[in-house]
Tab-separated table of C-alpha atoms in Angstrom:
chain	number	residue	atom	x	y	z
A	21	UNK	CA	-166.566	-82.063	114.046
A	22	UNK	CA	-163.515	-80.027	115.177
A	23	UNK	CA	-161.305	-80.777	111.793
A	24	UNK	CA	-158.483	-78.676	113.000
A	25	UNK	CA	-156.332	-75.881	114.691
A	26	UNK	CA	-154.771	-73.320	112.844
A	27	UNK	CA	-151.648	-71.002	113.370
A	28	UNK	CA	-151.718	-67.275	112.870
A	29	UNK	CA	-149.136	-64.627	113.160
A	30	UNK	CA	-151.049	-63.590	116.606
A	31	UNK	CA	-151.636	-67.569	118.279
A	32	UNK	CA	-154.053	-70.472	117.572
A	33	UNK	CA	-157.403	-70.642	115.541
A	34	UNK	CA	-159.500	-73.851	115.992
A	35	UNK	CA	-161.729	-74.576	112.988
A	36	UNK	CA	-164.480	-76.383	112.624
A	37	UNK	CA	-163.423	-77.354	113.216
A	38	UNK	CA	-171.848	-86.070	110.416
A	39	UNK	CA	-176.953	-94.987	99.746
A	40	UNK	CA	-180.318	-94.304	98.025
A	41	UNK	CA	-179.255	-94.053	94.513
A	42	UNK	CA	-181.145	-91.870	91.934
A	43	UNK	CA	-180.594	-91.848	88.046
A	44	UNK	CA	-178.562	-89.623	86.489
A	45	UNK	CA	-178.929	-88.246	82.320
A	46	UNK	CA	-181.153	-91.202	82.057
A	47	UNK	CA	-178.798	-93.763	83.773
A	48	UNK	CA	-179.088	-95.094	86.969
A	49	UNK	CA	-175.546	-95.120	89.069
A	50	UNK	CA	-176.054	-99.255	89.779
A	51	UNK	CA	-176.259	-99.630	85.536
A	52	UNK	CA	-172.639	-98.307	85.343
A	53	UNK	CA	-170.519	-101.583	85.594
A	54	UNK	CA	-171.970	-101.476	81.937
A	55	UNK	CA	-168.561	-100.999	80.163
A	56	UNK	CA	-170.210	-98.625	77.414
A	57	UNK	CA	-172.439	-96.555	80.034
A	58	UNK	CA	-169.514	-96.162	82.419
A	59	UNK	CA	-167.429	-94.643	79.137
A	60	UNK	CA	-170.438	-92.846	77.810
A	61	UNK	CA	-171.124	-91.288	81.265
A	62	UNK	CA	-167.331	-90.206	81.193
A	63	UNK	CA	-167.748	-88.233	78.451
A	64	UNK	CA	-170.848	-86.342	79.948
A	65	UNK	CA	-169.284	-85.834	82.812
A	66	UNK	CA	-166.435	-84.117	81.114
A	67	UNK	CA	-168.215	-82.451	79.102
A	68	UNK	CA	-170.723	-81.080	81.581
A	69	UNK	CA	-167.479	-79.878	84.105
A	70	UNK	CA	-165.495	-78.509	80.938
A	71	UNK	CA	-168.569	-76.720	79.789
A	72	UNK	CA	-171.666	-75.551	81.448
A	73	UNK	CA	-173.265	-75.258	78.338
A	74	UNK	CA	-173.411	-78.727	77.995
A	75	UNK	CA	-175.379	-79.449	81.256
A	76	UNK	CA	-178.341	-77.171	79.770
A	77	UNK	CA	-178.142	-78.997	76.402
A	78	UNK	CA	-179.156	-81.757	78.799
A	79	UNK	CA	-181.344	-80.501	81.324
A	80	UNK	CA	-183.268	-78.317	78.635
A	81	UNK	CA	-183.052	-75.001	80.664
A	82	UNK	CA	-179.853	-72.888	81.541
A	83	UNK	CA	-177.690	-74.441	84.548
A	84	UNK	CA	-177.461	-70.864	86.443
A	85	UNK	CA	-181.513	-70.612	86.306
A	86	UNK	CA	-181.710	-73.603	88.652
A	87	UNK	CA	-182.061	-72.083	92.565
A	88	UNK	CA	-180.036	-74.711	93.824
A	89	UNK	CA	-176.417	-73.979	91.877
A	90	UNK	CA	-174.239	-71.440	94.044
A	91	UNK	CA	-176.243	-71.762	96.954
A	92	UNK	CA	-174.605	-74.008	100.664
A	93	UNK	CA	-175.605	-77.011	102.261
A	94	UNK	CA	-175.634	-78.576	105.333
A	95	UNK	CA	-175.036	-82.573	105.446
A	96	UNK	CA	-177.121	-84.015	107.660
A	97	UNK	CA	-175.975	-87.780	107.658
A	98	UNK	CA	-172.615	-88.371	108.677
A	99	UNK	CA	-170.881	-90.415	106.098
A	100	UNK	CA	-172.804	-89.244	103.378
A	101	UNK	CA	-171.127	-90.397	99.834
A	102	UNK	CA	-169.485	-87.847	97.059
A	103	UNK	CA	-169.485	-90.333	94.009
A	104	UNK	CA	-168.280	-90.728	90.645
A	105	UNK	CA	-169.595	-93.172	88.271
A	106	UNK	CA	-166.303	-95.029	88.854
A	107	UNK	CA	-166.086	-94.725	92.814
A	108	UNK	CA	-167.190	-93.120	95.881
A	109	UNK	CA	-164.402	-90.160	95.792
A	110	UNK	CA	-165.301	-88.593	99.560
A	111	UNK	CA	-167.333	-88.785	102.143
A	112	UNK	CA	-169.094	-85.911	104.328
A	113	UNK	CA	-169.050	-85.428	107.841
A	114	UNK	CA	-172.604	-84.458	109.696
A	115	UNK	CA	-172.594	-81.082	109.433
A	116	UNK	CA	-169.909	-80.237	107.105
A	117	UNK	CA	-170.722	-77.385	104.614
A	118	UNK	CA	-170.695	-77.557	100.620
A	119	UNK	CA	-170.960	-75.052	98.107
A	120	UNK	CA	-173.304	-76.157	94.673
A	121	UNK	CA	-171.738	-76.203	91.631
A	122	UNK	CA	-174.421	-77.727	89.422
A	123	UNK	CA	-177.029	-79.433	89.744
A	124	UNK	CA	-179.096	-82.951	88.192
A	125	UNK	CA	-182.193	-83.728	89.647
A	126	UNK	CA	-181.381	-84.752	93.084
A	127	UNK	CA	-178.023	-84.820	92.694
A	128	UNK	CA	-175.400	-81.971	93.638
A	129	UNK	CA	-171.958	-81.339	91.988
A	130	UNK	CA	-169.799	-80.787	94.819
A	131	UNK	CA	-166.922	-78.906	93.107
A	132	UNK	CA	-163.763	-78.969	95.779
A	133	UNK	CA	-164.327	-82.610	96.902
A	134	UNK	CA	-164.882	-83.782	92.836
A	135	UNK	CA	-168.206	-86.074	93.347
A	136	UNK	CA	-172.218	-86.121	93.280
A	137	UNK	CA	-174.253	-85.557	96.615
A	138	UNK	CA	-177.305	-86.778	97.306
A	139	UNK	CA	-179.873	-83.345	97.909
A	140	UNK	CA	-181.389	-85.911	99.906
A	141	UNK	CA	-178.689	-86.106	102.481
A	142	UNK	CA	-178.827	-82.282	102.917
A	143	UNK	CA	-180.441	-79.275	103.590
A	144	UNK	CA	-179.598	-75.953	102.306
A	145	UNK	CA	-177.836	-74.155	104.947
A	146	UNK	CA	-179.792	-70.472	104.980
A	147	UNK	CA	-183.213	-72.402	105.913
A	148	UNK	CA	-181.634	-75.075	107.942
A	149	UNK	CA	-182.552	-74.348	111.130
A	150	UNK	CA	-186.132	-73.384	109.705
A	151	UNK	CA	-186.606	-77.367	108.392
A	152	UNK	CA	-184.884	-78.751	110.982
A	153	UNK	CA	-187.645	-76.956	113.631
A	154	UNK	CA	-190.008	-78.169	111.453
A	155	UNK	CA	-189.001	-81.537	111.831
A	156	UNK	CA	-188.566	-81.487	115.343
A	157	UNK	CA	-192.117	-79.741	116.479
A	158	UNK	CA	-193.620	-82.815	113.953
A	159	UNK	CA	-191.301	-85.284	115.547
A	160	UNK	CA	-189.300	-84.109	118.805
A	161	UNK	CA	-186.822	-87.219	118.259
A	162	UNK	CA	-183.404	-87.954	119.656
A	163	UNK	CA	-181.847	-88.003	115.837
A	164	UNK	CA	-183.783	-84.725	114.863
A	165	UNK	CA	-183.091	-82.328	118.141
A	166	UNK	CA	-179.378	-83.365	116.968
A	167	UNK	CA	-179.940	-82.621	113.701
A	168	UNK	CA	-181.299	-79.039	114.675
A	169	UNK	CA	-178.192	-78.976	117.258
A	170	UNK	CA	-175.883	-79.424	114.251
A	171	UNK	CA	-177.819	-76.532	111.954
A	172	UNK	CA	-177.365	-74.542	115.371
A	173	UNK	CA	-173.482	-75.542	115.028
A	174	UNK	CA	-172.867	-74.466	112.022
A	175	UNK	CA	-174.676	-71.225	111.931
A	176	UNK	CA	-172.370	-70.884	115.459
A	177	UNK	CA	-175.405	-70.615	117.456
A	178	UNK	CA	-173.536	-72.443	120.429
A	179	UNK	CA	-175.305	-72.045	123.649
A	180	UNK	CA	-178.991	-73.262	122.012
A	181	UNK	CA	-177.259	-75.984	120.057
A	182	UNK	CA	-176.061	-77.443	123.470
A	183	UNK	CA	-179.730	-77.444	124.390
A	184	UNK	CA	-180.794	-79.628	121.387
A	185	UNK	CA	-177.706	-81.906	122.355
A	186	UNK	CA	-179.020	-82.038	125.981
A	187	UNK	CA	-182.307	-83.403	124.905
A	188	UNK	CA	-180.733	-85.312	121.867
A	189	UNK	CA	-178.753	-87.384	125.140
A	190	UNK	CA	-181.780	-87.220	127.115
A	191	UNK	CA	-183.412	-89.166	124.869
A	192	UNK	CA	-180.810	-91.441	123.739
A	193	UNK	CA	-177.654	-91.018	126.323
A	194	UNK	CA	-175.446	-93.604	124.359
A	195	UNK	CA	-175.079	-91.413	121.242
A	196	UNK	CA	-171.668	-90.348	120.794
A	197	UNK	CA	-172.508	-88.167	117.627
A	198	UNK	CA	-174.792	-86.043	120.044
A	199	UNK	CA	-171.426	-86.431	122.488
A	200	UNK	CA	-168.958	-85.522	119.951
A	201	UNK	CA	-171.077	-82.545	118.503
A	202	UNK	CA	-171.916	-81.096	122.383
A	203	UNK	CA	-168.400	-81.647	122.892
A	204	UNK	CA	-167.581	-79.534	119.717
A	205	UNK	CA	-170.002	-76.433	121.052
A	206	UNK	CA	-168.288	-76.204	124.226
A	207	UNK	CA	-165.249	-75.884	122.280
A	208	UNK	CA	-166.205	-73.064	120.294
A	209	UNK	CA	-167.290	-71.152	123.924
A	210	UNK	CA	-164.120	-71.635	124.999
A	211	UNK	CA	-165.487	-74.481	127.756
A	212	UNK	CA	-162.116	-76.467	127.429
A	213	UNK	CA	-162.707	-79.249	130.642
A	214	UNK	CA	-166.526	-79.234	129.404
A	215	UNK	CA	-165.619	-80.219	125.805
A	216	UNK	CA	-162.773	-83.231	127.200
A	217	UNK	CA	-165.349	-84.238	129.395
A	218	UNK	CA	-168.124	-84.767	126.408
A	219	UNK	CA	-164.993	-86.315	123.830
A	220	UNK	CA	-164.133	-88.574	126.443
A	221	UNK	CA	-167.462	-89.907	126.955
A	222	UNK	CA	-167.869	-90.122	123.262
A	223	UNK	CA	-164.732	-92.606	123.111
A	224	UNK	CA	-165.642	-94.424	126.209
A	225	UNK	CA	-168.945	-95.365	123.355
A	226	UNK	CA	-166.334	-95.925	120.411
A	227	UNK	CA	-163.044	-95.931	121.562
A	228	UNK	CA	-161.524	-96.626	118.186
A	229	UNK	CA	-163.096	-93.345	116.612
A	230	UNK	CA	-160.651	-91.093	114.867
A	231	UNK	CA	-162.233	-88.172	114.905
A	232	UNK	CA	-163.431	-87.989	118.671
A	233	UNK	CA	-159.440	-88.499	119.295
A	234	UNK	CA	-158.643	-85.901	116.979
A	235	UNK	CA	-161.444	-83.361	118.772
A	236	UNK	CA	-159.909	-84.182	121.876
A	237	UNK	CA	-156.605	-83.481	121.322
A	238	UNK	CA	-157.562	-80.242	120.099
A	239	UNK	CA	-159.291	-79.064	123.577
A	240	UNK	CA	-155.828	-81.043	125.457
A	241	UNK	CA	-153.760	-78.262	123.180
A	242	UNK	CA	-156.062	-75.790	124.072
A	243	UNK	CA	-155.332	-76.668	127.938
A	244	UNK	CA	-151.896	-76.811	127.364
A	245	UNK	CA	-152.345	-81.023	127.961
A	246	UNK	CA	-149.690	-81.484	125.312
A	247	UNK	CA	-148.359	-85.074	126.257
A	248	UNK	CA	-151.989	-86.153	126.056
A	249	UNK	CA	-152.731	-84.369	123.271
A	250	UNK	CA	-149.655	-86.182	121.135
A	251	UNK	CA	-151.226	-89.004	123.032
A	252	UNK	CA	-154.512	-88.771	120.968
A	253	UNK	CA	-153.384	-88.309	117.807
A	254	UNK	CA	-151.069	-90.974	118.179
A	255	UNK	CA	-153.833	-92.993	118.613
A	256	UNK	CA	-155.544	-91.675	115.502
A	257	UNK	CA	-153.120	-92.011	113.477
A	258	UNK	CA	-151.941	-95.398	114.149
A	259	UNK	CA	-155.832	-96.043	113.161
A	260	UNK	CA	-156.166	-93.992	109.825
A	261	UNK	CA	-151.954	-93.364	108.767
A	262	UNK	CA	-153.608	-90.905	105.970
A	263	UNK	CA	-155.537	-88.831	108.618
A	264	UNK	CA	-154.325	-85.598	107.600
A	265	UNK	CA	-155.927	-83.086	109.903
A	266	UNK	CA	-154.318	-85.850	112.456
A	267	UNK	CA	-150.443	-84.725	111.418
A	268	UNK	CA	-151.799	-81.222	110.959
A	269	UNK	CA	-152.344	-81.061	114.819
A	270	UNK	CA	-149.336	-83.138	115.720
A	271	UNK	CA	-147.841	-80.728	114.303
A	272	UNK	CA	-149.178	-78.178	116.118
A	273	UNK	CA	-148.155	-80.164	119.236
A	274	UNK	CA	-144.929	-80.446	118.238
A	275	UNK	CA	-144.545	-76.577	117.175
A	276	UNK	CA	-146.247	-75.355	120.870
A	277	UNK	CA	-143.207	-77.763	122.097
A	278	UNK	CA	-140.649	-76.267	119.616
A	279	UNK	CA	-140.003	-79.185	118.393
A	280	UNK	CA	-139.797	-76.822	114.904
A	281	UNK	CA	-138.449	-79.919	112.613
A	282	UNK	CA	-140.959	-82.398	113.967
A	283	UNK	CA	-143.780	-80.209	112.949
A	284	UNK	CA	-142.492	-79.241	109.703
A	285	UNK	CA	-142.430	-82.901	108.761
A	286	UNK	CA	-146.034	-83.070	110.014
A	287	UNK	CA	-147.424	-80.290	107.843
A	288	UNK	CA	-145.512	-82.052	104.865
A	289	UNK	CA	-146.994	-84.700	105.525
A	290	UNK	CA	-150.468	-83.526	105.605
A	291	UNK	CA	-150.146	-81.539	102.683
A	292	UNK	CA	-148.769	-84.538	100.567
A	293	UNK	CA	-152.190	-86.040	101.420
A	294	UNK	CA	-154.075	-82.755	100.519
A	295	UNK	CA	-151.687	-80.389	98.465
A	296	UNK	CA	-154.645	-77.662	99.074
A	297	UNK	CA	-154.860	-78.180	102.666
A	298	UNK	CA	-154.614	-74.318	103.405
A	299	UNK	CA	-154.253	-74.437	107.480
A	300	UNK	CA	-151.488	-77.232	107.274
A	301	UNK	CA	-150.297	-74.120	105.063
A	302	UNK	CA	-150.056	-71.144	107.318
A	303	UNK	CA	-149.294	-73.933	110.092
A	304	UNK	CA	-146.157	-74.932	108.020
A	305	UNK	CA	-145.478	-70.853	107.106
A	306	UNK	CA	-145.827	-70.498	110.800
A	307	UNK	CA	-143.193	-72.929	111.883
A	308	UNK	CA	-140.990	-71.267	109.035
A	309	UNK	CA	-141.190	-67.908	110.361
A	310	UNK	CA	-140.285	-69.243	113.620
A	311	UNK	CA	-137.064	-70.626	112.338
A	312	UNK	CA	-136.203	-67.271	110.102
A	313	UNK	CA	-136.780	-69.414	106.811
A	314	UNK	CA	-138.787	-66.540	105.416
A	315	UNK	CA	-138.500	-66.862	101.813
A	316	UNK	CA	-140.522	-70.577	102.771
A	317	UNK	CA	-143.208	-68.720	104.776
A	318	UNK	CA	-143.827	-66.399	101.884
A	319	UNK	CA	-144.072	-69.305	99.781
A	320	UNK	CA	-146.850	-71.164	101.681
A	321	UNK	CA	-148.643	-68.404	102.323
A	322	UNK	CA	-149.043	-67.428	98.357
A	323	UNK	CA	-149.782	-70.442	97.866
A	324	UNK	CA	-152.558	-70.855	100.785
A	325	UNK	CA	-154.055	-67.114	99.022
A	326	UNK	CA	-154.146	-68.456	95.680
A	327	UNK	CA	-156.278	-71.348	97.448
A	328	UNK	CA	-158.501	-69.487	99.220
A	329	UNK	CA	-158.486	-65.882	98.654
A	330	UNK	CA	-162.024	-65.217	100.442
A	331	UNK	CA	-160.932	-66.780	103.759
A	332	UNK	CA	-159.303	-64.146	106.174
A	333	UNK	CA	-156.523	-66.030	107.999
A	334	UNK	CA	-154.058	-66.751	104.853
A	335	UNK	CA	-154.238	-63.341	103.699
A	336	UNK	CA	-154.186	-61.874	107.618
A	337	UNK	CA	-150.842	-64.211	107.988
A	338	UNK	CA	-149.073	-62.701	104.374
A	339	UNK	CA	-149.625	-58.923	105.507
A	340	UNK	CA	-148.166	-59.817	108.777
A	341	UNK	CA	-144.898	-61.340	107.335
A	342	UNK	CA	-144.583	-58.515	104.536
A	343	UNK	CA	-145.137	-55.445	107.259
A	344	UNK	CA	-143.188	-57.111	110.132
A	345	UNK	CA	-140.197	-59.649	108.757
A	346	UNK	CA	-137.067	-58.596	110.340
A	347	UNK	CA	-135.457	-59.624	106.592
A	348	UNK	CA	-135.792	-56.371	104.858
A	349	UNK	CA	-136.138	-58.269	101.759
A	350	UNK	CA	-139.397	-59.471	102.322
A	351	UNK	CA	-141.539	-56.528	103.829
A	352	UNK	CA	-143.394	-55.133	101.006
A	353	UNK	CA	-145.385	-52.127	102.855
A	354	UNK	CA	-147.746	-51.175	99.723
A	355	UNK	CA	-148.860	-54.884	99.283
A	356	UNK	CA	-149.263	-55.818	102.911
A	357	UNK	CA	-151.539	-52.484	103.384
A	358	UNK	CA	-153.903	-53.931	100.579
A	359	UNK	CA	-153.840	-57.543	102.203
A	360	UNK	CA	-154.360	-56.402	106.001
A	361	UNK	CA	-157.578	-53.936	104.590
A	362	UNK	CA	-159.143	-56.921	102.652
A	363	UNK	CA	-158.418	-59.269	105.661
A	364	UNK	CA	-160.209	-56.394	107.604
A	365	UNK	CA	-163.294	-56.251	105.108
A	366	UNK	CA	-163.583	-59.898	105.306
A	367	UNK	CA	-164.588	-59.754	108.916
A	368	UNK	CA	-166.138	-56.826	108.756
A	369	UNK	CA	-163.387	-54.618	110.899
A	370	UNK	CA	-164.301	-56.993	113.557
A	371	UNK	CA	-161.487	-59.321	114.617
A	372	UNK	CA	-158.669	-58.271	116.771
A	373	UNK	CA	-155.933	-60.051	115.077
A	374	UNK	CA	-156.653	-58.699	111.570
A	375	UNK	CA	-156.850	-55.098	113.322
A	376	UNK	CA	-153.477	-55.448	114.894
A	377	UNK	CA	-152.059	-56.436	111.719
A	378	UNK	CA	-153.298	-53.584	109.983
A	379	UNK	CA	-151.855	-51.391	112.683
A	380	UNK	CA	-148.164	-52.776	111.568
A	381	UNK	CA	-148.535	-52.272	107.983
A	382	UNK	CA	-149.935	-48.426	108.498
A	383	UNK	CA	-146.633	-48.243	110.700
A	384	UNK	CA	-144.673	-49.641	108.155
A	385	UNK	CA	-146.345	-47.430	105.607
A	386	UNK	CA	-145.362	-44.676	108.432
A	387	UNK	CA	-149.265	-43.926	109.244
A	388	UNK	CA	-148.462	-43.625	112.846
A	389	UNK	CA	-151.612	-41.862	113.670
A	390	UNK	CA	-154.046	-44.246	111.921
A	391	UNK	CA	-152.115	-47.102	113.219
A	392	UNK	CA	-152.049	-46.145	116.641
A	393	UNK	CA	-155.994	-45.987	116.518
A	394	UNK	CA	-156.220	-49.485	114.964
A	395	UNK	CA	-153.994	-50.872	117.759
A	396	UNK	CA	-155.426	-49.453	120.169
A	397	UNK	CA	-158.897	-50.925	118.770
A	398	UNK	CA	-156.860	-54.517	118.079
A	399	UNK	CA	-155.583	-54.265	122.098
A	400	UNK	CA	-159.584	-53.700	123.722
A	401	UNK	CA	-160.850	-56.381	121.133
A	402	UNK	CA	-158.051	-58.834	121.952
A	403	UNK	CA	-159.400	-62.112	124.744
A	404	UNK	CA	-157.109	-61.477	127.600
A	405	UNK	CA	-154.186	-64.057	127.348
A	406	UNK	CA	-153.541	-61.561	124.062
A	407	UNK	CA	-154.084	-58.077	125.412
A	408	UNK	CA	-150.317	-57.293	127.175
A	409	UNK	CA	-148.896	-58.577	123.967
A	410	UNK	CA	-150.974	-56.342	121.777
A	411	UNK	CA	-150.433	-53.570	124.180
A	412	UNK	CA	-146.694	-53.676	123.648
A	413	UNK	CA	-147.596	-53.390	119.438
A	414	UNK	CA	-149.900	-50.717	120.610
A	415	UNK	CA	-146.450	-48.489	122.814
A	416	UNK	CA	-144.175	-49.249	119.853
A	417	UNK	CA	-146.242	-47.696	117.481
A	418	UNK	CA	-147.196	-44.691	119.530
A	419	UNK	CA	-143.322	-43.712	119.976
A	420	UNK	CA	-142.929	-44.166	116.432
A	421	UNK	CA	-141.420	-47.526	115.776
A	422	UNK	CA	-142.607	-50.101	113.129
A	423	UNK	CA	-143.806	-53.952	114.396
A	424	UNK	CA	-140.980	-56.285	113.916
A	425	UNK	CA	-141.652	-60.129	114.182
């Protein structure tokens, strides 16, 4: 599903944004209301997160020699538990991505989400689409040409996903999953009315579901539909209060409306659910920048780096700030020419907004020449509603100015 949009110092990013029980250390997961198995377990559990060591004590072979531990998967039943032997701690959406942390039998130690998957209820993500056209040429179903549509998805293969969702609702035109996911490729192609028009049908099936409200609202902010947007998530949220990604957006309403208090209080919110929610992050730094409380911005966006240091937008977002904050305080030149390179490494010198932020911090390092070749580069890489905007970094820098915020 569409989880959420996200704020950067150049506009809007949109990330995407569907029980067998098996024993475990010699105990199944049903034999745990046994008071002295659920305490025993506690301590292995402990012990095996404290210490790796501990899990190959168990297993009888080293934990890293097992294929399965640092590699992603792909969840391919929506719903699918994270558990505990105390509770189910999560659940997965249908095509949501996990990284292995270790590994028992068939079950997978999701790290960031705290719980056990079931292998069983995955597939690992670099041979997805491989299995997935396995299963389909063996068994051209409804379910598995939107399973393969999903492994598309994710490995943003957007135009043949849609196919597999086309024949997913030929075959079965009431699924709203299908809907939803269809719904979510358009998205991504920046097909707007296309994506509405699949969300909408998806609710018209289940009109009460949270997330095809939430994915809808996204593509009505995308269209500038902001009433029906706040409209949406309303709806959500009077379903699920705790939906974070929910107040995330409605924040992001409310900050396209500059309505800057509103969406503060929405970011807060979200990140009181989920204190490592790094997008309601930069959307909160965002909304801080906007109102000149700087020394805030820095502070989320530190924190959102610390997070996640290998995603690009956080650390894209700080380099901005310390190159182009009109507070002379809080430009740091040296730093934010380190953070705009690795921002640039991380997608490969390919993405116009972390090319026109390296453009201000050479400025601001007073590496006109180099800059003006990066914004130049930022400006012919930029979609259009960006490039006049760009352009104007781009005539600064060539008469020798710095970027100012």
């Amino acid at each position: 599903m569409i989880r959420e949009a996200v704020l950067s110092q150049n506009g809007w990013y949109a990330d995407l944004s569907t029980v067998v029980f098996a024993t475990v250390f010699g105990w199944d997961f049903r034999a745990m209301n046994n008071s002295v198995n659920r305490r025993l377990w506690r301590v292995l559990l402990c012990l095996l997160l404290a210490c790796p060591a501990a899990a190959e004590a168990f297993q009888g072979a080293p934990a890293a020699a097992d294929p399965r531990v640092g590699k992603r998967v792909l969840v391919i039943r929506h719903g699918a538990p994270l558990r505990t032997p105390d509770a189910t701690v999560s659940s997965a959406w249908l095509g949501e991505v996990f990284t292995v942390s270790l590994v028992n039998g068939e079950w997978l130690w999701i790290q960031e989400k705290g719980g056990w998957l079931w292998q069983q209820e995955t597939v690992l993500y670099d041979g997805a689409i491989e299995e997935l056209t396995a299963r389909v040429t063996e068994s051209p179903t409804a379910e598995n040409h939107h399973l393969r549509g999903v492994a598309l998805l994710a490995h943003k293969q957007y135009r043949k996903a849609i196919t597999d969702f086309n024949e997913s609702l030929r075959k079965a035109p009431k699924n709203s999953g299908a809907l939803n996911n269809r719904g979510k490729a358009h998205y991504l192609l920046g097909s707007h009315p296309a994506a509405i028009a699949d969300f909408t049908q998806a609710l018209a099936i289940e009109p009460t579901n949270v997330l095809y409200l939430n994915n809808r609202a996204l593509a009505y902010i995308e269209t500038a539909q902001f009433s029906l947007a706040l409209a949406d998530l309303q709806s959500a949220l009077k379903l699920v209060p705790d939906f974070a990604e929910a107040l995330n957006n409605r924040g992001i309403v409310h900050q396209r409306l500059q309505k800057t208090n509103e969406a503060v209080a929405d970011f807060t919110a979200a990140l009181k659910l989920n204190p490592k929610y790094v997008d309601a992050l930069g959307n909160r730094a965002f909304a801080y920048r906007r109102s000149g409380q700087y020394e805030n911005a820095l502070a989320d966006l530190e924190q959102a780096v610390q997070i996640s240091p290998l995603t690009y937008e956080a650390t894209n977002d700080l380099a901005w700030l310390l190159s182009t904050c009109p507070d002379q305080r809080y430009r740091q030149p040296e730093r934010a020419l380190q953070l705009a390179k690795a921002a640039c490494e991380m997608t490969q010198y390919q993405q116009w907004n972390t090319l026109d932020t390296l453009a201000a911090a050479l400025a601001e390092s007073g590496q006109f020449a180099e800059a003006s070749k990066w914004a130049a580069t930022a400006a012919e890489k930029a979609p259009e509603k960006e490039r006049a905007r760009l352009q104007g970094h781009l005539e600064q820098i060539v008469a020798g100015k710095q970027i100012r915020e």
